[in-house]
Short mmCIF file of C-alpha atoms and ligand atoms in Angstrom, two decimals:
data_model
loop_
_atom_site.label_atom_id
_atom_site.label_comp_id
_atom_site.label_asym_id
_atom_site.label_seq_id
_atom_site.Cartn_x
_atom_site.Cartn_y
_atom_site.Cartn_z
CA MET A 1 -0.89 44.59 8.10
CA ASN A 2 -0.30 41.31 9.92
CA GLU A 3 2.57 42.97 11.75
CA TYR A 4 0.23 45.76 12.90
CA ASP A 5 -2.42 43.19 13.89
CA SER A 6 0.14 41.08 15.79
CA ASN A 7 1.22 44.14 17.79
CA ARG A 8 -2.40 44.94 18.61
CA ILE A 9 -3.10 41.33 19.61
CA TYR A 10 -0.17 41.62 21.98
CA ASP A 11 -1.53 44.91 23.39
CA LEU A 12 -4.66 42.91 24.22
CA THR A 13 -3.13 39.73 25.69
CA LYS A 14 -0.80 41.75 27.93
CA LYS A 15 -3.91 42.81 29.81
CA ILE A 16 -4.47 39.23 30.95
CA ASN A 17 -0.77 38.67 31.61
CA TYR A 18 0.00 36.67 28.50
CA LEU A 19 3.43 38.10 27.74
CA LYS A 20 5.86 37.53 24.88
CA THR A 21 8.65 35.04 25.39
CA GLU A 22 11.81 34.31 23.45
CA ASN A 23 11.80 30.82 24.97
CA LEU A 24 9.34 29.07 22.67
CA ALA A 25 9.67 25.72 24.42
CA GLU A 26 8.13 27.21 27.54
CA ALA A 27 5.26 29.17 26.04
CA ASN A 28 1.84 28.25 27.34
CA CYS A 29 0.03 29.86 24.43
CA TYR A 30 0.91 30.02 20.74
CA ILE A 31 -0.79 32.48 18.43
CA LEU A 32 -0.08 31.96 14.73
CA ASN A 33 -1.12 35.05 12.77
CA THR A 34 -1.54 34.00 9.16
CA CYS A 35 -1.81 35.30 5.61
CA HIS A 36 -3.90 33.58 2.94
CA ILE A 37 -2.90 35.48 -0.17
CA ARG A 38 -1.08 32.59 -1.88
CA GLU A 39 -1.25 28.80 -1.71
CA LYS A 40 1.54 27.89 0.68
CA ALA A 41 0.01 29.73 3.66
CA THR A 42 -2.14 26.87 4.97
CA ASP A 43 0.71 24.35 4.58
CA LYS A 44 2.85 26.67 6.68
CA VAL A 45 0.27 26.64 9.48
CA TYR A 46 0.27 22.83 9.61
CA HIS A 47 4.05 22.81 9.47
CA ASP A 48 4.39 25.33 12.33
CA ILE A 49 1.89 23.42 14.45
CA GLY A 50 3.83 20.21 13.76
CA ARG A 51 6.91 21.90 15.23
CA VAL A 52 5.02 23.01 18.34
CA LYS A 53 3.61 19.49 18.78
CA LYS A 54 7.09 18.00 18.60
CA GLN A 55 8.42 20.45 21.15
CA PHE A 56 5.60 19.68 23.60
CA ARG A 57 5.49 15.91 23.13
CA LYS A 58 6.25 15.16 26.77
CA LYS A 59 4.86 18.36 28.25
CA THR A 60 1.46 19.91 28.92
CA LYS A 61 -0.10 21.03 25.64
CA PRO A 62 -0.04 24.81 25.20
CA ILE A 63 -3.09 26.74 24.00
CA VAL A 64 -2.83 26.99 20.20
CA ILE A 65 -4.72 29.72 18.35
CA VAL A 66 -4.67 30.47 14.62
CA THR A 67 -5.56 34.06 13.76
CA GLY A 68 -5.63 36.01 10.47
CA CYS A 69 -6.89 35.25 7.00
CA VAL A 70 -6.18 31.50 6.93
CA ALA A 71 -8.36 31.22 10.04
CA GLN A 72 -11.06 33.27 8.31
CA ALA A 73 -11.02 31.26 5.09
CA GLU A 74 -10.37 27.77 6.37
CA GLY A 75 -11.27 27.89 10.07
CA ASP A 76 -13.59 24.87 10.15
CA ILE A 77 -11.23 22.75 8.04
CA LEU A 78 -8.29 23.63 10.31
CA LEU A 79 -10.20 22.68 13.46
CA LYS A 80 -11.34 19.42 11.91
CA LYS A 81 -7.99 18.44 10.45
CA GLU A 82 -5.66 19.50 13.26
CA LYS A 83 -7.03 18.69 16.70
CA TYR A 84 -4.06 20.45 18.31
CA ILE A 85 -5.65 23.81 17.37
CA ASP A 86 -7.89 25.17 20.13
CA ALA A 87 -9.31 28.21 18.36
CA VAL A 88 -9.42 30.02 15.04
CA ILE A 89 -10.01 33.78 15.03
CA GLY A 90 -10.59 35.85 11.87
CA PRO A 91 -8.85 39.21 11.28
CA GLN A 92 -11.99 41.16 12.16
CA SER A 93 -12.63 39.29 15.43
CA PHE A 94 -9.29 39.32 17.24
CA HIS A 95 -10.49 41.88 19.79
CA GLU A 96 -12.23 38.87 21.43
CA ILE A 97 -8.94 37.06 22.02
CA ASN A 98 -8.71 37.55 25.79
CA LYS A 99 -12.17 36.12 26.36
CA ILE A 100 -11.25 33.16 24.14
CA ILE A 101 -7.97 32.51 25.97
CA LEU A 102 -9.67 32.67 29.36
CA ASP A 103 -12.36 30.24 28.14
CA LEU A 104 -9.67 27.93 26.81
CA GLU A 105 -7.97 27.96 30.19
CA LYS A 106 -11.23 26.43 31.43
CA LYS A 107 -10.88 23.85 28.64
CA GLN A 108 -13.76 25.14 26.53
CA ARG A 109 -12.79 24.24 22.99
CA PRO A 110 -12.63 24.30 20.03
CA VAL A 111 -13.64 27.83 19.14
CA ASN A 112 -14.36 29.40 15.76
CA PHE A 113 -14.56 33.21 15.86
CA THR A 114 -14.77 34.46 12.30
CA GLU A 115 -17.44 37.17 12.37
CA PHE A 116 -16.85 40.44 10.50
CA ASP A 117 -16.93 42.80 13.50
CA VAL A 118 -14.62 45.44 12.06
CA ILE A 119 -16.39 48.39 13.74
CA GLU A 120 -16.48 46.62 17.08
CA LYS A 121 -12.87 45.57 16.66
CA PHE A 122 -11.58 49.11 16.22
CA ASP A 123 -13.92 50.39 18.95
CA SER A 124 -12.26 47.94 21.37
CA LEU A 125 -8.76 48.69 20.14
CA ASN A 126 -9.18 52.47 20.37
CA SER A 127 -9.51 52.27 24.11
CA LEU A 128 -6.19 50.45 24.24
CA LYS A 129 -2.89 52.29 23.94
CA ASN A 130 -0.79 51.19 20.97
CA SER A 131 2.46 50.20 22.65
CA CYS A 132 4.53 49.65 19.50
CA ASN A 133 7.76 51.57 20.04
CA LYS A 134 9.54 51.13 16.75
CA ILE A 135 11.28 54.02 14.98
CA SER A 136 9.34 52.97 11.89
CA SER A 137 5.79 51.95 12.81
CA PHE A 138 2.75 50.72 10.90
CA LEU A 139 -0.73 52.13 11.30
CA THR A 140 -3.76 50.46 9.74
CA ILE A 141 -6.12 53.16 8.47
CA GLN A 142 -8.30 51.12 6.12
CA GLU A 143 -9.23 47.49 5.76
CA GLY A 144 -11.01 45.29 3.30
CA CYS A 145 -11.73 45.63 -0.37
CA ASP A 146 -14.69 46.16 -2.70
CA LYS A 147 -12.72 45.75 -5.93
CA PHE A 148 -13.03 41.97 -6.33
CA CYS A 149 -10.07 41.23 -8.58
CA LYS A 150 -10.83 37.75 -9.79
CA PHE A 151 -7.71 36.15 -8.30
CA CYS A 152 -7.81 37.66 -4.83
CA VAL A 153 -9.07 36.38 -1.46
CA VAL A 154 -8.96 39.74 0.35
CA PRO A 155 -12.63 40.76 -0.18
CA TYR A 156 -13.63 37.41 1.34
CA THR A 157 -11.15 37.26 4.22
CA ARG A 158 -11.01 40.93 5.31
CA GLY A 159 -14.51 41.91 4.21
CA SER A 160 -15.67 45.11 2.52
CA GLU A 161 -13.85 48.47 2.57
CA TYR A 162 -13.83 50.14 5.96
CA SER A 163 -12.04 53.37 6.91
CA ARG A 164 -11.16 54.20 10.53
CA SER A 165 -12.13 57.57 11.94
CA PHE A 166 -9.85 60.53 11.20
CA LYS A 167 -9.71 61.49 14.85
CA GLU A 168 -8.80 58.03 16.13
CA LEU A 169 -6.04 57.81 13.52
CA THR A 170 -4.48 61.16 14.39
CA GLU A 171 -4.58 60.16 18.07
CA GLU A 172 -2.97 56.79 17.40
CA THR A 173 -0.27 58.48 15.30
CA LYS A 174 0.48 60.83 18.21
CA GLN A 175 0.70 57.80 20.52
CA LEU A 176 3.15 56.06 18.19
CA VAL A 177 5.25 59.23 17.91
CA THR A 178 5.26 59.59 21.71
CA ASN A 179 6.49 55.97 21.84
CA GLY A 180 9.41 56.97 19.59
CA ALA A 181 8.20 56.58 16.00
CA LYS A 182 9.85 58.90 13.48
CA GLU A 183 8.28 57.24 10.47
CA ILE A 184 4.71 55.99 10.00
CA THR A 185 3.51 53.77 7.19
CA LEU A 186 -0.23 54.11 6.73
CA LEU A 187 -1.69 50.73 5.79
CA GLY A 188 -4.71 49.47 3.94
CA GLN A 189 -5.52 46.77 1.41
CA ASN A 190 -6.56 49.77 -0.68
CA VAL A 191 -5.01 52.52 1.35
CA ASN A 192 -5.88 55.28 -1.11
CA ALA A 193 -9.57 54.30 -0.96
CA TYR A 194 -9.49 55.77 2.57
CA ASN A 195 -12.58 57.87 3.05
CA PHE A 196 -13.99 58.93 6.38
CA GLU A 197 -16.67 61.62 6.39
CA ASP A 198 -15.15 63.09 3.20
CA LYS A 199 -11.62 63.06 4.59
CA LYS A 200 -9.26 61.35 2.17
CA LEU A 201 -5.81 59.83 2.46
CA SER A 202 -4.22 63.15 1.43
CA ASP A 203 -6.08 64.94 4.28
CA LEU A 204 -4.76 62.41 6.76
CA ILE A 205 -1.21 62.77 5.41
CA PHE A 206 -1.32 66.58 5.80
CA GLU A 207 -2.89 66.31 9.25
CA ILE A 208 -0.27 63.93 10.69
CA SER A 209 2.56 65.78 8.94
CA LYS A 210 1.88 68.60 11.45
CA ILE A 211 3.29 66.40 14.24
CA LYS A 212 6.76 67.87 14.64
CA GLU A 213 8.61 64.75 15.79
CA LEU A 214 7.17 62.69 12.94
CA LYS A 215 9.71 62.93 10.13
CA ARG A 216 8.57 60.54 7.43
CA ILE A 217 5.23 59.34 6.08
CA ARG A 218 4.59 56.43 3.75
CA TYR A 219 1.47 54.58 2.67
CA THR A 220 0.76 51.21 1.12
CA THR A 221 -0.90 49.57 -0.83
CA SER A 222 -2.50 51.83 -3.41
CA HIS A 223 -4.88 50.87 -6.17
CA PRO A 224 -4.47 52.78 -9.46
CA LYS A 225 -8.23 53.38 -9.64
CA ASP A 226 -8.15 55.41 -6.40
CA PHE A 227 -5.07 57.51 -7.25
CA THR A 228 -6.77 60.89 -7.22
CA GLN A 229 -5.20 64.28 -8.03
CA ASP A 230 -5.19 65.41 -4.38
CA LEU A 231 -2.94 62.46 -3.51
CA ILE A 232 -0.70 63.19 -6.48
CA ASN A 233 -0.43 66.82 -5.31
CA ALA A 234 0.46 65.69 -1.79
CA HIS A 235 3.72 64.40 -3.28
CA LYS A 236 4.48 67.96 -4.32
CA ASP A 237 3.32 69.75 -1.20
CA CYS A 238 4.15 67.43 1.71
CA GLU A 239 7.90 67.22 2.33
CA LYS A 240 7.50 64.41 4.83
CA LEU A 241 5.86 62.14 2.26
CA MET A 242 8.52 59.73 0.98
CA PRO A 243 9.12 59.56 -2.78
CA LEU A 244 8.68 55.78 -3.20
CA ILE A 245 5.25 54.64 -4.37
CA HIS A 246 4.17 51.02 -4.36
CA LEU A 247 1.62 50.85 -7.15
CA PRO A 248 0.69 47.27 -8.09
CA VAL A 249 -0.14 46.72 -11.73
CA GLN A 250 -0.20 42.87 -11.93
CA SER A 251 0.15 42.69 -15.74
CA GLY A 252 1.25 44.79 -18.71
CA SER A 253 -1.52 43.47 -20.92
CA ASN A 254 -4.89 45.23 -21.14
CA LYS A 255 -6.53 41.93 -22.04
CA ILE A 256 -5.27 40.32 -18.83
CA LEU A 257 -6.08 43.39 -16.71
CA GLU A 258 -9.65 43.15 -17.93
CA ALA A 259 -9.79 39.40 -17.31
CA MET A 260 -8.55 40.08 -13.77
CA ASN A 261 -11.20 42.77 -13.25
CA ARG A 262 -8.53 45.34 -12.36
CA LYS A 263 -10.76 48.22 -13.55
CA HIS A 264 -8.02 50.19 -15.33
CA THR A 265 -5.90 50.00 -18.47
CA ILE A 266 -2.14 50.22 -18.86
CA GLU A 267 -2.56 53.65 -20.49
CA GLU A 268 -4.47 54.94 -17.44
CA TYR A 269 -1.83 53.46 -15.14
CA LEU A 270 0.99 55.15 -17.05
CA ILE A 271 -0.80 58.51 -16.89
CA ILE A 272 -0.75 58.29 -13.07
CA ILE A 273 2.99 57.51 -13.15
CA GLU A 274 3.62 60.50 -15.44
CA LYS A 275 1.55 62.85 -13.27
CA LEU A 276 3.45 61.76 -10.17
CA LYS A 277 6.82 62.22 -11.83
CA LYS A 278 5.71 65.66 -13.00
CA VAL A 279 4.87 66.89 -9.50
CA ASN A 280 8.00 65.34 -7.99
CA SER A 281 10.83 64.16 -10.23
CA ASN A 282 12.44 62.21 -7.35
CA ILE A 283 9.57 59.72 -7.20
CA LYS A 284 10.35 56.08 -7.92
CA PHE A 285 8.04 53.08 -8.10
CA SER A 286 7.70 49.50 -6.97
CA SER A 287 4.98 47.09 -8.00
CA ASP A 288 3.39 43.61 -7.74
CA PHE A 289 3.05 41.28 -10.72
CA ILE A 290 1.14 38.07 -11.32
CA ILE A 291 2.77 35.94 -14.00
CA GLY A 292 0.84 33.20 -15.82
CA TYR A 293 -2.69 34.40 -15.05
CA PRO A 294 -5.26 32.16 -16.83
CA GLY A 295 -5.40 33.19 -20.49
CA GLU A 296 -1.97 34.89 -20.48
CA THR A 297 -0.25 34.25 -23.83
CA PHE A 298 3.45 34.76 -24.48
CA GLU A 299 2.53 38.07 -26.17
CA ASP A 300 0.64 39.21 -23.04
CA TYR A 301 3.64 38.29 -20.95
CA LYS A 302 5.97 40.27 -23.25
CA GLN A 303 3.85 43.35 -22.61
CA THR A 304 4.53 42.95 -18.89
CA GLU A 305 8.26 42.83 -19.67
CA LYS A 306 7.86 45.96 -21.80
CA LEU A 307 6.13 47.74 -18.93
CA ILE A 308 8.89 47.07 -16.38
CA LYS A 309 11.55 48.19 -18.82
CA ASN A 310 9.58 51.37 -19.37
CA VAL A 311 8.77 52.25 -15.73
CA LYS A 312 12.08 50.92 -14.30
CA TYR A 313 10.63 49.83 -10.97
CA ILE A 314 13.27 49.81 -8.24
CA ASN A 315 11.53 46.82 -6.64
CA SER A 316 9.24 44.26 -8.24
CA TYR A 317 7.37 41.53 -6.38
CA SER A 318 6.35 38.79 -8.77
CA PHE A 319 4.61 35.46 -8.30
CA ILE A 320 3.04 32.84 -10.49
CA PHE A 321 -0.76 32.97 -10.32
CA SER A 322 -1.94 30.94 -7.35
CA ALA A 323 -5.48 29.57 -7.66
CA ARG A 324 -7.30 30.45 -4.45
CA PRO A 325 -10.44 28.50 -3.50
CA GLY A 326 -13.55 30.66 -3.43
CA THR A 327 -12.27 33.24 -5.94
CA PRO A 328 -13.71 33.45 -9.49
CA ALA A 329 -10.31 32.66 -11.05
CA PHE A 330 -10.01 29.40 -9.11
CA LYS A 331 -11.75 27.30 -11.73
CA LEU A 332 -10.17 28.92 -14.80
CA GLU A 333 -7.92 26.84 -16.99
CA LYS A 334 -4.31 27.34 -15.89
CA VAL A 335 -1.45 28.36 -18.14
CA ASN A 336 0.97 25.48 -18.67
CA GLN A 337 2.94 25.58 -15.40
CA SER A 338 6.38 25.00 -16.86
CA GLU A 339 5.77 27.87 -19.30
CA ALA A 340 4.56 30.06 -16.43
CA LYS A 341 7.74 29.22 -14.50
CA GLU A 342 9.91 30.10 -17.49
CA ARG A 343 8.14 33.45 -17.80
CA LEU A 344 8.60 34.12 -14.09
CA ILE A 345 12.32 33.34 -14.26
CA SER A 346 12.76 35.59 -17.28
CA PHE A 347 10.69 38.36 -15.66
CA GLN A 348 12.63 38.22 -12.42
CA SER A 349 15.95 38.31 -14.23
CA ILE A 350 14.94 41.50 -16.08
CA ALA A 351 13.57 43.03 -12.87
CA GLU A 352 16.87 42.21 -11.14
CA GLN A 353 18.92 43.82 -13.91
CA ILE A 354 16.86 47.01 -13.59
CA LYS A 355 17.27 46.96 -9.82
CA THR A 356 21.01 46.30 -9.98
CA LYS A 357 21.51 49.16 -12.44
CA TYR A 358 19.59 51.50 -10.14
CA ARG A 359 21.57 50.39 -7.08
CA GLU A 360 24.85 50.98 -8.89
CA THR A 361 23.86 54.62 -9.40
CA LEU A 362 23.65 55.02 -5.61
CA ILE A 363 27.32 54.28 -4.97
CA GLY A 364 29.18 57.51 -4.31
CA ARG A 365 25.94 59.43 -3.77
CA ILE A 366 24.50 60.98 -0.62
CA SER A 367 21.33 59.46 0.83
CA ASN A 368 19.17 60.59 3.72
CA VAL A 369 18.93 57.67 6.12
CA LEU A 370 16.64 57.19 9.11
CA PHE A 371 18.37 54.81 11.53
CA GLU A 372 16.15 52.20 13.15
CA ASN A 373 18.42 50.03 15.29
CA LYS A 374 21.92 48.95 16.28
CA THR A 375 22.94 45.71 14.56
CA LYS A 376 24.26 42.68 16.43
CA GLU A 377 27.74 43.57 15.18
CA GLY A 378 28.47 46.22 17.78
CA ASN A 379 28.97 49.72 16.47
CA LYS A 380 27.00 49.32 13.24
CA TYR A 381 23.61 50.89 12.71
CA PHE A 382 20.80 49.88 10.40
CA GLY A 383 18.58 52.38 8.66
CA ARG A 384 16.63 53.05 5.49
CA ASP A 385 16.90 55.75 2.88
CA GLU A 386 13.85 57.47 1.35
CA TYR A 387 13.41 54.56 -1.07
CA LEU A 388 13.42 51.89 1.65
CA ASN A 389 16.92 50.74 0.72
CA SER A 390 18.66 49.16 3.71
CA VAL A 391 21.79 51.05 4.73
CA ILE A 392 24.43 50.10 7.30
CA VAL A 393 26.82 52.60 8.81
CA LYS A 394 29.55 52.35 11.46
CA SER A 395 29.35 54.87 14.26
CA ASN A 396 30.63 55.34 17.80
CA GLU A 397 27.65 57.47 18.77
CA SER A 398 24.12 56.02 18.74
CA LEU A 399 22.31 56.82 15.52
CA VAL A 400 18.98 55.26 16.50
CA GLY A 401 16.09 57.56 15.63
CA LYS A 402 18.33 60.03 13.78
CA ILE A 403 18.22 61.02 10.14
CA LYS A 404 21.72 61.45 8.72
CA LYS A 405 23.19 62.30 5.39
CA VAL A 406 25.14 59.20 4.41
CA LYS A 407 27.71 58.83 1.67
CA ILE A 408 27.12 55.41 0.10
CA THR A 409 30.48 53.72 -0.40
CA SER A 410 29.53 50.17 -1.42
CA GLY A 411 26.61 47.80 -1.63
CA ASN A 412 25.39 44.37 -2.53
CA HIS A 413 22.04 43.00 -3.61
CA ASN A 414 20.35 43.63 -0.25
CA THR A 415 22.32 46.24 1.64
CA LEU A 416 24.13 49.51 1.05
CA TYR A 417 27.09 50.55 3.20
CA GLY A 418 28.18 54.08 3.86
CA GLU A 419 29.62 56.80 6.09
CA ALA A 420 27.44 59.13 8.11
CA LEU A 421 28.18 62.76 7.27
CA SER A 422 25.90 65.00 9.28
CA ASP A 423 22.46 65.40 10.75
CA LEU A 424 19.97 66.15 8.06
CA ASN A 425 18.03 69.32 8.44
CA GLN A 426 15.12 67.12 9.37
CA ASN A 427 12.46 68.95 7.48
CA ASN A 428 14.39 69.03 4.24
CA TYR A 429 13.82 66.07 2.01
CA ALA A 430 15.05 67.34 -1.30
CA ALA A 431 17.22 64.46 -2.55
N1 LIG B 501 -4.82 45.86 -3.08
C1 LIG B 501 -3.58 45.77 -3.70
C2 LIG B 501 -3.78 45.95 -5.19
O1 LIG B 501 -4.85 45.87 -5.67
O2 LIG B 501 -2.81 46.11 -5.88
C3 LIG B 501 -2.86 44.46 -3.47
C4 LIG B 501 -3.10 43.71 -2.23
S1 LIG B 501 -2.79 41.98 -2.38
C5 LIG B 501 -3.09 41.65 -0.72
C6 LIG B 501 -1.03 41.88 -2.56
C7 LIG B 501 -0.54 41.21 -3.82
O3 LIG B 501 -0.71 39.82 -3.76
C8 LIG B 501 -1.27 41.60 -5.10
O4 LIG B 501 -0.81 42.81 -5.62
C9 LIG B 501 -0.99 40.44 -6.03
O5 LIG B 501 0.13 40.67 -6.85
C10 LIG B 501 -0.70 39.29 -5.06
N2 LIG B 501 -1.75 38.27 -5.18
C11 LIG B 501 -3.00 38.34 -4.70
N3 LIG B 501 -3.69 37.22 -5.03
C12 LIG B 501 -2.83 36.44 -5.74
C13 LIG B 501 -2.96 35.17 -6.37
N4 LIG B 501 -4.10 34.50 -6.34
N5 LIG B 501 -1.89 34.67 -7.02
C14 LIG B 501 -0.71 35.34 -7.05
N6 LIG B 501 -0.53 36.54 -6.47
C15 LIG B 501 -1.58 37.09 -5.81
FE1 LIG B 502 -7.21 42.03 -3.82
FE2 LIG B 502 -6.13 44.46 -4.22
FE3 LIG B 502 -7.82 43.44 -6.02
FE4 LIG B 502 -8.74 44.19 -3.64
S1 LIG B 502 -7.83 45.52 -5.23
S2 LIG B 502 -9.28 42.34 -4.71
S3 LIG B 502 -7.02 43.63 -2.32
S4 LIG B 502 -5.78 42.67 -5.44
#
């Protein structure tokens, strides 16, 4: 979502002639767009600003603005602690950025803009063409969260659930496709909670799937509680919907899920997985895990291991619980940190084994790959298969924007290599 926001911030600043530069030492304005989900984020802001300071020691100070969720959560502290920062702007206020920059040019500082103006923000952005021209583009359809998991800052930094209008989203999708997008990933902190005048995520998927030049649709991140039957059915009926579902579970223990306020049990979660596999047997899953949540015993942890062995996620994102100020879990007694680390190491090693086994099955098989760009190494092209696996292929003709059948010949932990066979009949996604 920060990538989408950064692109939109740039669509705004272009209007006042603040253009991107590759030459960082000559920039006259720095915008650091930040994430606050885990502990290290704020340290990173100070570190990045330290680097800018060093670079500009003998030069005129550039304008320095911190945007995003760190700005929202810790704006006043940042301004007090780091005088080099001129302004902090929360994720629901960045539509004001041009006014802020122009004020800063007149030396009016420091500025704290952290109101929750989500309606106003999207009203301003709608009048502005989305200029992102990537083959695979992001589109924010929903923001904020009303679920209040006890560990999470999102409800406090992004505010309550808000869904953008159906019409504005179909128009923005058309714009992105006109700019060259072949794949759109619909984004939301709870993307499947999307609800605008009774239109749901599945309605939006079917609507944008009518755009001929759009070949692939994805969405992230879903909450199990909002995984309704219409969305499950969309995986049967919409060929453009990719068969990889990111469905965070956080823990395999019902006791911990309840302590986290996740609002579902493991049994309910597994029923969703089964229903999805039933409508489309090609579907695979990825997930997020928090290891060492307060109260997690070794037995609870073992249940998380059991779950990943059972579901066989092709990608697992796991982190030790990070106590975030302002969340209910902040003050809870932590699990012994060396034990938590041991659990994380063991978890990640099992997750890796599962992933490696899966990747080995791809060698010698045919994948459908959408190519996104030419690599720096001349005639090699980078693309992704339906499951977001990175694939590199040699070719003398440009593959950018094309979907090809690729025979996978080798691979390592991060990348698969293969030979392009033919153009895929672009509406046929049967794997
Ligand atoms: N809304 C999505 C859901 O409910 O699954 C997740 C969105 S959250 C922005 C992304 C991931 O960050 C979560 O799935 C969780 O694993 C991780 N996360 C959030 N807060 C965390 C914390 N305090 N400590 C460790 N990981 C955290
Ligand atoms: Fe955070 Fe997701 Fe829970 Fe909302 S549902 S509080 S975004 S983890």
